[in-house]
mmCIF file of C-alpha atoms and ligand atoms in Angstrom:
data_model
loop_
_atom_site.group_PDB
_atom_site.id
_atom_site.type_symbol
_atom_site.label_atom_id
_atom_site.label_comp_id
_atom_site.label_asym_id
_atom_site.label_seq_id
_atom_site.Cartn_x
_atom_site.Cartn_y
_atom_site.Cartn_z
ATOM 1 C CA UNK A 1 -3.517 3.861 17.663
ATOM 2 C CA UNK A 2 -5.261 7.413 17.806
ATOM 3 C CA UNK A 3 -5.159 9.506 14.436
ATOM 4 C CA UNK A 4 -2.316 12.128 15.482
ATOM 5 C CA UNK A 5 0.063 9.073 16.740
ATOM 6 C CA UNK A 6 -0.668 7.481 13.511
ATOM 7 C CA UNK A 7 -0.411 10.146 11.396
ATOM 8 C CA UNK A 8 2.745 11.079 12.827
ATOM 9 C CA UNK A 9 4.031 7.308 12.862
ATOM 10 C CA UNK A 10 3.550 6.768 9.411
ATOM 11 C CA UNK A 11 7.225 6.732 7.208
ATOM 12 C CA UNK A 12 7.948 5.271 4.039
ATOM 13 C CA UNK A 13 9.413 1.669 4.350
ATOM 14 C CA UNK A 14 12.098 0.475 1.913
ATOM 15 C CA UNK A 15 12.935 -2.647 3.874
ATOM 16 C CA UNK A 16 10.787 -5.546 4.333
ATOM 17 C CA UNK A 17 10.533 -9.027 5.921
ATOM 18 C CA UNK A 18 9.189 -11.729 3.441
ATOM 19 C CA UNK A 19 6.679 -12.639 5.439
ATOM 20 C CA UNK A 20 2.936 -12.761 3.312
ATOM 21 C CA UNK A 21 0.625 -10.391 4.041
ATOM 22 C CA UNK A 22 -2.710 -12.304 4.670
ATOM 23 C CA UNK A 23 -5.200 -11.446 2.319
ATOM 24 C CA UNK A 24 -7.827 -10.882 4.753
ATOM 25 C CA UNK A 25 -5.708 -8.106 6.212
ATOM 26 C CA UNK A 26 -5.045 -6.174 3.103
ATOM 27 C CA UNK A 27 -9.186 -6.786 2.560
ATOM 28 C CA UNK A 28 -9.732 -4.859 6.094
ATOM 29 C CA UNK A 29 -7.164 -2.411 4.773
ATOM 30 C CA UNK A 30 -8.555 -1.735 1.288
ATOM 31 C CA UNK A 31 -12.279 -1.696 2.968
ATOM 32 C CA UNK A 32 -11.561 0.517 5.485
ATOM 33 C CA UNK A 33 -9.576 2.567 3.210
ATOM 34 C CA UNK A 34 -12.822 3.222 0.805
ATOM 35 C CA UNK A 35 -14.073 5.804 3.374
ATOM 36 C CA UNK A 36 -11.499 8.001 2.028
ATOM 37 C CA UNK A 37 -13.442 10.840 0.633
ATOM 38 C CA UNK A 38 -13.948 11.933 -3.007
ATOM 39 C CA UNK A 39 -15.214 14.783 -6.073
ATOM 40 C CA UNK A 40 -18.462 13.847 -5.404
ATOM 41 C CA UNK A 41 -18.060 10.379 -3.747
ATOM 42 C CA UNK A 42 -16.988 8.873 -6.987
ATOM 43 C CA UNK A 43 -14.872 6.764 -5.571
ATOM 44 C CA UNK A 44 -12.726 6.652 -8.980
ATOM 45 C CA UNK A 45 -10.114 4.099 -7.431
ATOM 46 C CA UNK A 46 -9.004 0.502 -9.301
ATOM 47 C CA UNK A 47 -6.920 -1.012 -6.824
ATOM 48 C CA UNK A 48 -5.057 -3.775 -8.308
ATOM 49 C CA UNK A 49 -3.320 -6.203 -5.183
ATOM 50 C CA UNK A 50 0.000 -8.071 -6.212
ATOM 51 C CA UNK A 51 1.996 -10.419 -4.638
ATOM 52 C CA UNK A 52 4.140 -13.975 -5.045
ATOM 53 C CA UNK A 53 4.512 -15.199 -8.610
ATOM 54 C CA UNK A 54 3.164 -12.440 -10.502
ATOM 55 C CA UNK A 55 4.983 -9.929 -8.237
ATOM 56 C CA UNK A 56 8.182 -11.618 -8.867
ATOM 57 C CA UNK A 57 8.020 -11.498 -12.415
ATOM 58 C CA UNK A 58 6.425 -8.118 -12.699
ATOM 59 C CA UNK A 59 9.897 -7.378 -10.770
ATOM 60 C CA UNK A 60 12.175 -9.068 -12.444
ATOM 61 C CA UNK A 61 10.587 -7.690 -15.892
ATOM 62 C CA UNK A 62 11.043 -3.785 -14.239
ATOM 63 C CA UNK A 63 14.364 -4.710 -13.139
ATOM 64 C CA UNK A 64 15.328 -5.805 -16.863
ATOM 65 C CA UNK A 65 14.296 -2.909 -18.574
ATOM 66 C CA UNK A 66 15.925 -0.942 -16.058
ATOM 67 C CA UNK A 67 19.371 -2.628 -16.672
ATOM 68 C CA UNK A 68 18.901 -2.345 -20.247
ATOM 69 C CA UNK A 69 18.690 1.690 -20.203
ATOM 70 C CA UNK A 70 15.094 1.815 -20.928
ATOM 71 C CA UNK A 71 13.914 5.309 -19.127
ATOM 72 C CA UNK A 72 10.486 4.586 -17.386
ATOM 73 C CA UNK A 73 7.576 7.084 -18.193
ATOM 74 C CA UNK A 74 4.500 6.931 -15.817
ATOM 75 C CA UNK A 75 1.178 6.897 -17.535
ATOM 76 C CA UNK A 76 0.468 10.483 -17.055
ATOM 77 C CA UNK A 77 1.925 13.158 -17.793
ATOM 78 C CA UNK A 78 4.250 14.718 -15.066
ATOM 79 C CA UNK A 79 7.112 17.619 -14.832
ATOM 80 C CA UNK A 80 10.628 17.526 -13.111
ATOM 81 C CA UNK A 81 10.179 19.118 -10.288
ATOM 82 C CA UNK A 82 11.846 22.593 -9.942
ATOM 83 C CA UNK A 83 12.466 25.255 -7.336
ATOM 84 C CA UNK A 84 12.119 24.827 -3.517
ATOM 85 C CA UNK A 85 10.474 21.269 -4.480
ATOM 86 C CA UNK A 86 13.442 20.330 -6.236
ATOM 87 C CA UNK A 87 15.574 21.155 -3.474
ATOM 88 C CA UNK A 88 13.299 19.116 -0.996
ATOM 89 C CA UNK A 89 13.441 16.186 -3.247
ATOM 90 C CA UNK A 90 17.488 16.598 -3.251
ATOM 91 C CA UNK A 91 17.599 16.882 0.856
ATOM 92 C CA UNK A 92 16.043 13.556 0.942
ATOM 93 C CA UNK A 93 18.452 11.737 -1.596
ATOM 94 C CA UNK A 94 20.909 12.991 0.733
ATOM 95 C CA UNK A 95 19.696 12.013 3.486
ATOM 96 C CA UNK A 96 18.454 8.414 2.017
ATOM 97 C CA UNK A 97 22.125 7.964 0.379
ATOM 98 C CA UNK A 98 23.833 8.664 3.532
ATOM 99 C CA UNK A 99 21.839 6.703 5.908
ATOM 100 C CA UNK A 100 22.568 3.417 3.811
ATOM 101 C CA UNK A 101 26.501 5.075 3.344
ATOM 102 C CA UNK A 102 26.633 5.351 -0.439
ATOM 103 C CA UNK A 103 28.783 8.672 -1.167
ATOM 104 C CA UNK A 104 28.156 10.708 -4.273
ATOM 105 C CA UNK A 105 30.918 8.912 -6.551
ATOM 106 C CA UNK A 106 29.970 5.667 -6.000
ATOM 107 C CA UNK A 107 27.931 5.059 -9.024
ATOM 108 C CA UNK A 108 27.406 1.352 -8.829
ATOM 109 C CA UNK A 109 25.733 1.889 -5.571
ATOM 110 C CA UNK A 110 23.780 4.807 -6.221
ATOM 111 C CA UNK A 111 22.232 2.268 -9.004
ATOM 112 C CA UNK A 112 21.455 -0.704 -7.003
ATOM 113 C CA UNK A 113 19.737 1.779 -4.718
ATOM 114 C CA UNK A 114 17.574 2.982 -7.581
ATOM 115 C CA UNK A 115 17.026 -0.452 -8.931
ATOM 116 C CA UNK A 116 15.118 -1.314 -5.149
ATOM 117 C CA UNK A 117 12.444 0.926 -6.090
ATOM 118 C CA UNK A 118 11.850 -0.848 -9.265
ATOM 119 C CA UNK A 119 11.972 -4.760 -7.375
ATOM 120 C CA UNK A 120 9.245 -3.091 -5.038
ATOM 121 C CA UNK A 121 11.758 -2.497 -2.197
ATOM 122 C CA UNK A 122 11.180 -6.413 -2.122
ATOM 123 C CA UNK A 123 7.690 -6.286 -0.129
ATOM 124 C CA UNK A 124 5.776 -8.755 -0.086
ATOM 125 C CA UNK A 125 2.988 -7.554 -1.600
ATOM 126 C CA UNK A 126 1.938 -4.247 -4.007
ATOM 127 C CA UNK A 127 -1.262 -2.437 -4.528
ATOM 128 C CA UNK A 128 -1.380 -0.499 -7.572
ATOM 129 C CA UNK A 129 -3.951 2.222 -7.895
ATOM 130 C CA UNK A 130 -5.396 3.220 -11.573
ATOM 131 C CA UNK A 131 -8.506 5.238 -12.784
ATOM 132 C CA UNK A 132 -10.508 5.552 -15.617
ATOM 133 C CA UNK A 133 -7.896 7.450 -18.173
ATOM 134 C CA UNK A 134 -10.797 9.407 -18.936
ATOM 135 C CA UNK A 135 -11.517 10.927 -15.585
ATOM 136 C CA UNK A 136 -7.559 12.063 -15.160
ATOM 137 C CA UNK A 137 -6.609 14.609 -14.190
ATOM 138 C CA UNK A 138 -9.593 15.435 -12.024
ATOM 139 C CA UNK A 139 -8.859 12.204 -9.867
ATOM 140 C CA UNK A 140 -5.740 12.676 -8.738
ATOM 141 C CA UNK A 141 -6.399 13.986 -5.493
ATOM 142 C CA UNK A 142 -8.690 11.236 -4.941
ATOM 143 C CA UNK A 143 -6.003 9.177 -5.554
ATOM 144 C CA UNK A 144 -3.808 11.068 -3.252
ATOM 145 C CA UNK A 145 -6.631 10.842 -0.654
ATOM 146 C CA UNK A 146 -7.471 7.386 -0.513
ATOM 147 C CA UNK A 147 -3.120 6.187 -0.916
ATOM 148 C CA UNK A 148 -2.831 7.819 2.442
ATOM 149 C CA UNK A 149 -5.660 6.540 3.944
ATOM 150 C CA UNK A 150 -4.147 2.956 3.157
ATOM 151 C CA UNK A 151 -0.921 3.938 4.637
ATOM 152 C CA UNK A 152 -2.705 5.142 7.768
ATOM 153 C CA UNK A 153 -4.814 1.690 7.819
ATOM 154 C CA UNK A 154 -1.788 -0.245 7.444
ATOM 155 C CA UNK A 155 -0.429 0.924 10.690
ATOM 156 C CA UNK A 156 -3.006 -0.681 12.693
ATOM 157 C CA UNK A 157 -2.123 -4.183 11.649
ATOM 158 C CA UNK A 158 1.707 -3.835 11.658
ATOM 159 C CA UNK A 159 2.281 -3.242 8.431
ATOM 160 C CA UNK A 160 4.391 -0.414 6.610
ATOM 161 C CA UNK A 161 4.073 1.204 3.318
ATOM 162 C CA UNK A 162 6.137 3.070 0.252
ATOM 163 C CA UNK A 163 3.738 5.105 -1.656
ATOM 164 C CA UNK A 164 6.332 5.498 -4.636
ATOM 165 C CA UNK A 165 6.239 6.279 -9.067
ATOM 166 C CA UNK A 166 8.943 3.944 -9.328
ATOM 167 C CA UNK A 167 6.930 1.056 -9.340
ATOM 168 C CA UNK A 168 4.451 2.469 -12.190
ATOM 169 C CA UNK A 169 7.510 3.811 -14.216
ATOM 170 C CA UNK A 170 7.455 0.941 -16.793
ATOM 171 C CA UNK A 171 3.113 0.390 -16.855
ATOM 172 C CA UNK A 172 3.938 -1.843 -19.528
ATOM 173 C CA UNK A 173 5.705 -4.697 -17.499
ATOM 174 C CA UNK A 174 2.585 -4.518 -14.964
ATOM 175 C CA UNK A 175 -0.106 -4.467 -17.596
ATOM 176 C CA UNK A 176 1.777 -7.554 -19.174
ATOM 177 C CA UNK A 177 1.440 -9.991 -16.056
ATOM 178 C CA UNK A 178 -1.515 -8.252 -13.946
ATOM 179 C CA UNK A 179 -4.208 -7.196 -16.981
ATOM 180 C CA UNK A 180 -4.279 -3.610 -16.209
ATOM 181 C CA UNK A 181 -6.204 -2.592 -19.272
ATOM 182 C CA UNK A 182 -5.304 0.653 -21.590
ATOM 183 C CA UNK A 183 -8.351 2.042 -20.436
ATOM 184 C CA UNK A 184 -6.807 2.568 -16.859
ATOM 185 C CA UNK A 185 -3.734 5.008 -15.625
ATOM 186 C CA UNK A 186 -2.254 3.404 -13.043
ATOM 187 C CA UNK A 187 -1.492 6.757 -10.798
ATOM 188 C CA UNK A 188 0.457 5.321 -7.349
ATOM 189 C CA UNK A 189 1.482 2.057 -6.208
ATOM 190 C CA UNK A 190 2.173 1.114 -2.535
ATOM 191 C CA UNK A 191 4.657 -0.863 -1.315
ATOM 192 C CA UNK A 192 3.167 -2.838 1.634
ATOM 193 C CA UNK A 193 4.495 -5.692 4.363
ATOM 194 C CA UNK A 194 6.219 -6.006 7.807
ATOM 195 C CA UNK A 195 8.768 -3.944 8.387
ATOM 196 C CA UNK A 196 12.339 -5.316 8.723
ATOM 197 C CA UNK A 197 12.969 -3.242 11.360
ATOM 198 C CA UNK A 198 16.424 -2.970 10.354
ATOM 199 C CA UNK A 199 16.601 -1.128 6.839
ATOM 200 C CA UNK A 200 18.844 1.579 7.481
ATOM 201 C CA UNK A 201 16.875 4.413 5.261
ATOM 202 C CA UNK A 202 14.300 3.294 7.238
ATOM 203 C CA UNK A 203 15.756 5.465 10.211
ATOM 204 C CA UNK A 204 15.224 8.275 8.067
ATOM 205 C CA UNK A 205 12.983 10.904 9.354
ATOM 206 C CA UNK A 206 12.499 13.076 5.869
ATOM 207 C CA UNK A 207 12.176 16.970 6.914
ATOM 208 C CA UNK A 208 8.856 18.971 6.538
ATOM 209 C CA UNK A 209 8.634 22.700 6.087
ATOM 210 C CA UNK A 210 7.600 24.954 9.013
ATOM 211 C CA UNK A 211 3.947 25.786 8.268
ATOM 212 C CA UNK A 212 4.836 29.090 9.019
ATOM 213 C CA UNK A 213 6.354 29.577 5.402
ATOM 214 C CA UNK A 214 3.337 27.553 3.903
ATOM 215 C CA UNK A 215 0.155 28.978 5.743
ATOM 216 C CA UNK A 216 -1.046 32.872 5.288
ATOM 217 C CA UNK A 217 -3.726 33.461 7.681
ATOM 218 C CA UNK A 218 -6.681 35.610 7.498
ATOM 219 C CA UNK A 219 -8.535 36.920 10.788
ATOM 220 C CA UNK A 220 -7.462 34.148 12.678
HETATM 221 C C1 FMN B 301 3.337 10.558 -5.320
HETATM 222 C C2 FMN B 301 4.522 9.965 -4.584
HETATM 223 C C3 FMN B 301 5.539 9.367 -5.314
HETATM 224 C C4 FMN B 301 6.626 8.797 -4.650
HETATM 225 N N1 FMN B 301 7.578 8.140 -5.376
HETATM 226 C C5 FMN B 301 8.613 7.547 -4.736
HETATM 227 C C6 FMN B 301 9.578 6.797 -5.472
HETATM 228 O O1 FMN B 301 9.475 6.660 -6.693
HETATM 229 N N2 FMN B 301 10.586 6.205 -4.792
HETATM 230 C C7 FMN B 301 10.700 6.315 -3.412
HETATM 231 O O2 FMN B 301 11.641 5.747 -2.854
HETATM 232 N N3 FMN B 301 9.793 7.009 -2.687
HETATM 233 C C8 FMN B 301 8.759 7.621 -3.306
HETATM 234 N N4 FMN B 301 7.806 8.309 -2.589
HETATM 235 C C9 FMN B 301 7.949 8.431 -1.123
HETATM 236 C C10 FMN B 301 8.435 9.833 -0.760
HETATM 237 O O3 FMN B 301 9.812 9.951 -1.044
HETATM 238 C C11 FMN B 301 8.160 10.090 0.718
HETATM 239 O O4 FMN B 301 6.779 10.043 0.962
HETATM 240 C C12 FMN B 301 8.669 11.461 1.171
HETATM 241 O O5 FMN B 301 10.073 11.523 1.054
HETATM 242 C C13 FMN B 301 8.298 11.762 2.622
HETATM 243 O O6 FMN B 301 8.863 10.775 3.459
HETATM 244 P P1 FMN B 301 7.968 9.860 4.396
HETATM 245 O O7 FMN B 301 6.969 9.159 3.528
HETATM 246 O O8 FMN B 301 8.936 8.909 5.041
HETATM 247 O O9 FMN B 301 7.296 10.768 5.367
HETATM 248 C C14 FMN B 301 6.720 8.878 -3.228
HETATM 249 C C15 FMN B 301 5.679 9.478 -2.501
HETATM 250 C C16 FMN B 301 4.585 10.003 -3.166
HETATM 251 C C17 FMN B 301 3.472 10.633 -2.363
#
Protein backbone atom coordinates (compact mmCIF):
# COMPACT_ATOMS: atom_id res chain seq x y z
CA UNK A 1 0.00 0.00 0.00
CA UNK A 2 1.84 3.38 -0.93
CA UNK A 3 2.09 6.05 1.99
CA UNK A 4 -0.75 8.57 0.70
CA UNK A 5 -3.32 5.45 0.22
CA UNK A 6 -2.37 4.44 3.62
CA UNK A 7 -2.36 7.46 5.22
CA UNK A 8 -5.60 8.26 3.89
CA UNK A 9 -7.00 4.61 4.65
CA UNK A 10 -6.25 4.68 8.09
CA UNK A 11 -9.72 5.22 10.54
CA UNK A 12 -10.22 4.40 13.97
CA UNK A 13 -11.82 0.87 14.45
CA UNK A 14 -14.33 0.26 17.26
CA UNK A 15 -15.43 -3.12 15.98
CA UNK A 16 -13.42 -6.15 15.90
CA UNK A 17 -13.41 -9.87 14.97
CA UNK A 18 -11.95 -12.14 17.80
CA UNK A 19 -9.65 -13.51 15.81
CA UNK A 20 -5.74 -13.42 17.63
CA UNK A 21 -3.43 -11.33 16.30
CA UNK A 22 -0.22 -13.48 15.78
CA UNK A 23 2.49 -12.33 17.73
CA UNK A 24 4.91 -12.34 15.04
CA UNK A 25 2.77 -9.78 13.26
CA UNK A 26 2.43 -7.28 16.00
CA UNK A 27 6.58 -7.98 16.33
CA UNK A 28 6.89 -6.76 12.47
CA UNK A 29 4.52 -3.99 13.51
CA UNK A 30 6.22 -2.76 16.69
CA UNK A 31 9.79 -3.20 14.75
CA UNK A 32 8.93 -1.45 11.93
CA UNK A 33 7.21 1.07 13.93
CA UNK A 34 10.67 2.00 15.92
CA UNK A 35 11.78 4.01 12.82
CA UNK A 36 9.40 6.53 13.94
CA UNK A 37 11.55 9.48 14.63
CA UNK A 38 12.39 11.19 17.95
CA UNK A 39 14.00 14.49 20.33
CA UNK A 40 17.15 13.30 19.60
CA UNK A 41 16.50 9.61 18.65
CA UNK A 42 15.66 8.77 22.18
CA UNK A 43 13.37 6.54 21.35
CA UNK A 44 11.51 7.15 24.88
CA UNK A 45 8.70 4.48 24.03
CA UNK A 46 7.64 1.34 26.61
CA UNK A 47 5.30 -0.50 24.63
CA UNK A 48 3.49 -2.86 26.74
CA UNK A 49 1.42 -5.73 24.26
CA UNK A 50 -1.86 -7.22 25.87
CA UNK A 51 -4.06 -9.72 24.91
CA UNK A 52 -6.27 -13.04 26.13
CA UNK A 53 -6.38 -13.58 29.88
CA UNK A 54 -4.79 -10.59 31.12
CA UNK A 55 -6.71 -8.44 28.58
CA UNK A 56 -9.90 -9.84 29.76
CA UNK A 57 -9.43 -9.08 33.20
CA UNK A 58 -7.72 -5.79 32.73
CA UNK A 59 -11.31 -5.25 30.97
CA UNK A 60 -13.49 -6.50 33.10
CA UNK A 61 -11.58 -4.59 36.10
CA UNK A 62 -12.05 -1.04 33.79
CA UNK A 63 -15.48 -1.99 33.14
CA UNK A 64 -16.16 -2.34 37.07
CA UNK A 65 -14.89 0.76 38.13
CA UNK A 66 -16.66 2.31 35.43
CA UNK A 67 -20.10 0.93 36.61
CA UNK A 68 -19.32 1.84 40.02
CA UNK A 69 -18.98 5.78 39.21
CA UNK A 70 -15.34 5.87 39.62
CA UNK A 71 -14.20 8.92 37.12
CA UNK A 72 -10.96 7.73 35.29
CA UNK A 73 -7.91 10.20 35.39
CA UNK A 74 -5.06 9.47 32.85
CA UNK A 75 -1.60 9.59 34.29
CA UNK A 76 -0.82 13.00 33.10
CA UNK A 77 -2.13 15.82 33.44
CA UNK A 78 -4.62 16.97 30.66
CA UNK A 79 -7.40 19.91 30.11
CA UNK A 80 -11.05 19.67 28.72
CA UNK A 81 -10.79 20.70 25.62
CA UNK A 82 -12.37 24.13 24.77
CA UNK A 83 -13.12 26.30 21.77
CA UNK A 84 -13.11 25.17 18.08
CA UNK A 85 -11.51 21.77 19.56
CA UNK A 86 -14.35 21.31 21.68
CA UNK A 87 -16.68 21.72 18.99
CA UNK A 88 -14.68 19.16 16.76
CA UNK A 89 -14.73 16.70 19.52
CA UNK A 90 -18.75 17.29 19.76
CA UNK A 91 -19.19 16.83 15.69
CA UNK A 92 -17.76 13.47 16.10
CA UNK A 93 -20.00 12.26 19.11
CA UNK A 94 -22.60 13.18 16.79
CA UNK A 95 -21.66 11.67 14.18
CA UNK A 96 -20.41 8.34 16.18
CA UNK A 97 -23.95 8.37 18.16
CA UNK A 98 -25.89 8.56 15.07
CA UNK A 99 -24.17 6.11 12.95
CA UNK A 100 -24.82 3.30 15.67
CA UNK A 101 -28.65 5.20 16.12
CA UNK A 102 -28.45 6.16 19.79
CA UNK A 103 -30.42 9.66 20.05
CA UNK A 104 -29.47 12.19 22.67
CA UNK A 105 -32.09 10.97 25.45
CA UNK A 106 -31.29 7.64 25.44
CA UNK A 107 -29.02 7.49 28.35
CA UNK A 108 -28.64 3.79 28.81
CA UNK A 109 -27.23 3.65 25.39
CA UNK A 110 -25.14 6.54 25.33
CA UNK A 111 -23.44 4.48 28.41
CA UNK A 112 -22.93 1.16 26.94
CA UNK A 113 -21.33 3.11 24.11
CA UNK A 114 -18.90 4.71 26.52
CA UNK A 115 -18.35 1.55 28.44
CA UNK A 116 -16.79 -0.07 24.75
CA UNK A 117 -13.98 2.18 25.05
CA UNK A 118 -13.18 0.98 28.44
CA UNK A 119 -13.58 -3.20 27.32
CA UNK A 120 -11.01 -2.11 24.51
CA UNK A 121 -13.74 -1.92 21.81
CA UNK A 122 -13.29 -5.81 22.42
CA UNK A 123 -9.98 -6.21 20.17
CA UNK A 124 -8.16 -8.73 20.44
CA UNK A 125 -5.21 -7.41 21.48
CA UNK A 126 -3.86 -3.77 23.15
CA UNK A 127 -0.57 -2.05 23.08
CA UNK A 128 -0.13 0.40 25.69
CA UNK A 129 2.54 3.01 25.31
CA UNK A 130 4.32 4.59 28.62
CA UNK A 131 7.59 6.65 29.19
CA UNK A 132 9.83 7.38 31.75
CA UNK A 133 7.51 9.83 34.11
CA UNK A 134 10.52 11.75 34.27
CA UNK A 135 11.00 12.60 30.65
CA UNK A 136 7.06 13.83 30.33
CA UNK A 137 6.11 16.20 28.98
CA UNK A 138 8.93 16.47 26.48
CA UNK A 139 7.91 12.94 25.02
CA UNK A 140 4.73 13.35 24.06
CA UNK A 141 5.15 14.02 20.59
CA UNK A 142 7.30 11.11 20.38
CA UNK A 143 4.61 9.32 21.57
CA UNK A 144 2.29 10.86 19.14
CA UNK A 145 4.87 10.04 16.41
CA UNK A 146 5.59 6.58 16.85
CA UNK A 147 1.25 5.68 17.80
CA UNK A 148 0.73 6.68 14.23
CA UNK A 149 3.38 5.02 12.78
CA UNK A 150 1.83 1.72 14.33
CA UNK A 151 -1.48 2.56 12.95
CA UNK A 152 0.07 3.09 9.52
CA UNK A 153 2.06 -0.41 9.95
CA UNK A 154 -0.99 -2.10 10.90
CA UNK A 155 -2.58 -1.47 7.61
CA UNK A 156 -0.23 -3.54 5.75
CA UNK A 157 -1.14 -6.74 7.49
CA UNK A 158 -4.94 -6.23 7.71
CA UNK A 159 -5.22 -5.03 10.81
CA UNK A 160 -7.08 -1.82 12.23
CA UNK A 161 -6.43 0.35 15.13
CA UNK A 162 -8.17 2.84 17.95
CA UNK A 163 -5.55 5.07 19.26
CA UNK A 164 -7.87 6.12 22.31
CA UNK A 165 -7.38 7.69 26.50
CA UNK A 166 -10.12 5.57 27.39
CA UNK A 167 -8.21 2.64 27.78
CA UNK A 168 -5.46 4.43 30.12
CA UNK A 169 -8.29 6.26 32.09
CA UNK A 170 -8.11 3.90 35.14
CA UNK A 171 -3.79 3.17 34.97
CA UNK A 172 -4.46 1.50 38.07
CA UNK A 173 -6.48 -1.59 36.74
CA UNK A 174 -3.58 -2.02 33.99
CA UNK A 175 -0.68 -1.62 36.35
CA UNK A 176 -2.52 -4.28 38.61
CA UNK A 177 -2.53 -7.25 35.98
CA UNK A 178 0.29 -6.06 33.36
CA UNK A 179 3.27 -4.60 35.93
CA UNK A 180 3.39 -1.22 34.51
CA UNK A 181 5.59 0.24 37.17
CA UNK A 182 5.00 3.89 38.91
CA UNK A 183 7.98 4.91 37.29
CA UNK A 184 6.15 4.84 33.81
CA UNK A 185 3.07 7.16 32.38
CA UNK A 186 1.32 5.19 30.26
CA UNK A 187 0.48 8.11 27.50
CA UNK A 188 -1.80 6.16 24.54
CA UNK A 189 -3.02 2.80 24.11
CA UNK A 190 -4.05 1.24 20.74
CA UNK A 191 -6.69 -0.81 20.10
CA UNK A 192 -5.51 -3.36 17.46
CA UNK A 193 -7.16 -6.59 15.41
CA UNK A 194 -9.18 -7.45 12.23
CA UNK A 195 -11.70 -5.41 11.48
CA UNK A 196 -15.33 -6.65 11.68
CA UNK A 197 -16.11 -5.06 8.76
CA UNK A 198 -19.46 -4.45 9.96
CA UNK A 199 -19.28 -1.99 13.08
CA UNK A 200 -21.48 0.65 12.12
CA UNK A 201 -19.24 3.75 13.62
CA UNK A 202 -16.88 2.17 11.70
CA UNK A 203 -18.51 3.83 8.49
CA UNK A 204 -17.71 6.95 10.03
CA UNK A 205 -15.51 9.20 8.11
CA UNK A 206 -14.66 11.94 11.09
CA UNK A 207 -14.30 15.56 9.32
CA UNK A 208 -10.90 17.44 9.06
CA UNK A 209 -10.52 21.17 8.80
CA UNK A 210 -9.67 22.81 5.44
CA UNK A 211 -5.94 23.59 5.73
CA UNK A 212 -6.79 26.74 4.45
CA UNK A 213 -7.98 27.95 8.02
CA UNK A 214 -4.91 26.09 9.63
CA UNK A 215 -1.85 27.01 7.32
CA UNK A 216 -0.49 30.86 6.95
CA UNK A 217 1.99 30.88 4.29
CA UNK A 218 5.02 32.88 3.85
CA UNK A 219 6.63 33.49 0.24
CA UNK A 220 5.31 30.47 -1.02
C1 LIG B 1 -4.67 11.07 21.81
C2 LIG B 1 -5.93 10.41 21.29
C3 LIG B 1 -6.90 10.00 22.19
C4 LIG B 1 -8.06 9.37 21.73
N1 LIG B 1 -8.97 8.91 22.64
C5 LIG B 1 -10.07 8.26 22.20
C6 LIG B 1 -10.99 7.70 23.13
O1 LIG B 1 -10.79 7.78 24.35
N2 LIG B 1 -12.07 7.04 22.66
C7 LIG B 1 -12.30 6.90 21.29
O2 LIG B 1 -13.30 6.29 20.92
N3 LIG B 1 -11.43 7.41 20.38
C8 LIG B 1 -10.33 8.07 20.80
N4 LIG B 1 -9.42 8.58 19.89
C9 LIG B 1 -9.69 8.44 18.45
C10 LIG B 1 -10.16 9.77 17.87
O3 LIG B 1 -11.50 10.00 18.23
C11 LIG B 1 -10.00 9.74 16.35
O4 LIG B 1 -8.65 9.59 16.02
C12 LIG B 1 -10.50 11.03 15.69
O5 LIG B 1 -11.89 11.18 15.91
C13 LIG B 1 -10.24 11.04 14.19
O6 LIG B 1 -10.91 9.95 13.59
P1 LIG B 1 -10.13 8.84 12.78
O7 LIG B 1 -9.08 8.26 13.68
O8 LIG B 1 -11.17 7.83 12.39
O9 LIG B 1 -9.51 9.52 11.61
C14 LIG B 1 -8.27 9.20 20.33
C15 LIG B 1 -7.28 9.61 19.43
C16 LIG B 1 -6.11 10.19 19.90
C17 LIG B 1 -5.05 10.62 18.91
Amino acid sequence: MDVIEAIKTRSSIRGYKPDPVPREVLVEILKVASRAPSSMNTQPWEFTVIAGDVLEKIKQANIAKFNAGERGSLDWENERFKDRCRERQVTLAIQLYQSMGIAREEREKRTDWERRGFGYFDAPAVIVISVDREHLPRTQFDIGAVSQTIALAALEYGLGTCMHDQGISYPDAIREFAGIPESQRMIICLSIGYPDGVFPADKVVSERESTENSTTWYGV
